[in-house]
């Protein structure tokens, strides 16, 4: 596997995981942005796989979603089939 292909797959999988958990919690991107202290447009870019989150951002998102960073990463791994 090419490293870039794997990285792209992970970024896309994180975006899908983020969107699914957000919708499951009944939050809009704007509400999640407010709860996680992030811009709505940034949340959108993460969900679309256009941005790669920092470790700090993953923890902010988890806090905003009332879940653990571990849950977000585990779900990302499931979607990416790792």
Short mmCIF file of C-alpha atoms in Angstrom, two decimals, residues 23-81:
data_model
loop_
_atom_site.label_atom_id
_atom_site.label_comp_id
_atom_site.label_asym_id
_atom_site.label_seq_id
_atom_site.Cartn_x
_atom_site.Cartn_y
_atom_site.Cartn_z
CA UNK A 23 -26.12 12.66 13.37
CA UNK A 24 -26.65 9.85 15.88
CA UNK A 25 -26.36 12.47 18.66
CA UNK A 26 -28.87 14.70 16.84
CA UNK A 27 -26.45 17.60 16.38
CA UNK A 28 -26.04 19.93 13.42
CA UNK A 29 -22.52 20.84 12.27
CA UNK A 30 -23.09 24.26 13.81
CA UNK A 31 -24.12 22.77 17.17
CA UNK A 32 -21.11 20.46 17.18
CA UNK A 33 -18.85 23.37 16.29
CA UNK A 34 -20.23 25.34 19.22
CA UNK A 35 -19.88 22.41 21.64
CA UNK A 36 -16.34 21.59 20.43
CA UNK A 37 -15.22 25.24 20.10
CA UNK A 38 -14.59 24.79 16.35
CA UNK A 39 -15.88 26.62 13.27
CA UNK A 40 -18.82 24.99 11.48
CA UNK A 41 -16.96 25.15 8.17
CA UNK A 42 -14.05 23.25 9.76
CA UNK A 43 -16.43 20.53 10.99
CA UNK A 44 -17.80 20.32 7.44
CA UNK A 45 -14.31 20.00 5.94
CA UNK A 46 -13.44 17.25 8.45
CA UNK A 47 -16.61 15.33 7.57
CA UNK A 48 -15.85 15.65 3.85
CA UNK A 49 -12.28 14.42 4.36
CA UNK A 50 -10.85 17.75 3.18
CA UNK A 51 -9.01 18.41 6.43
CA UNK A 52 -6.97 16.19 8.72
CA UNK A 53 -7.72 16.74 12.43
CA UNK A 54 -5.02 17.30 15.01
CA UNK A 55 -4.99 15.22 18.16
CA UNK A 56 -6.35 18.22 20.08
CA UNK A 57 -9.20 18.56 17.57
CA UNK A 58 -10.12 14.88 17.96
CA UNK A 59 -10.43 15.40 21.72
CA UNK A 60 -12.47 18.61 21.23
CA UNK A 61 -14.83 16.79 18.87
CA UNK A 62 -15.20 13.86 21.26
CA UNK A 63 -16.03 16.27 24.07
CA UNK A 64 -18.59 18.04 21.85
CA UNK A 65 -20.13 14.67 20.97
CA UNK A 66 -20.13 13.46 24.59
CA UNK A 67 -18.06 10.43 23.68
CA UNK A 68 -14.41 9.46 24.07
CA UNK A 69 -11.64 10.08 21.57
CA UNK A 70 -11.10 6.30 21.70
CA UNK A 71 -14.67 5.71 20.46
CA UNK A 72 -14.16 8.09 17.53
CA UNK A 73 -10.87 6.43 16.56
CA UNK A 74 -12.27 2.91 17.00
CA UNK A 75 -15.21 3.76 14.76
CA UNK A 76 -12.81 5.29 12.21
CA UNK A 77 -10.81 2.04 12.20
CA UNK A 78 -13.98 0.01 11.64
CA UNK A 79 -15.00 2.17 8.67
CA UNK A 80 -11.47 2.08 7.20
CA UNK A 81 -11.26 -1.71 7.79
#
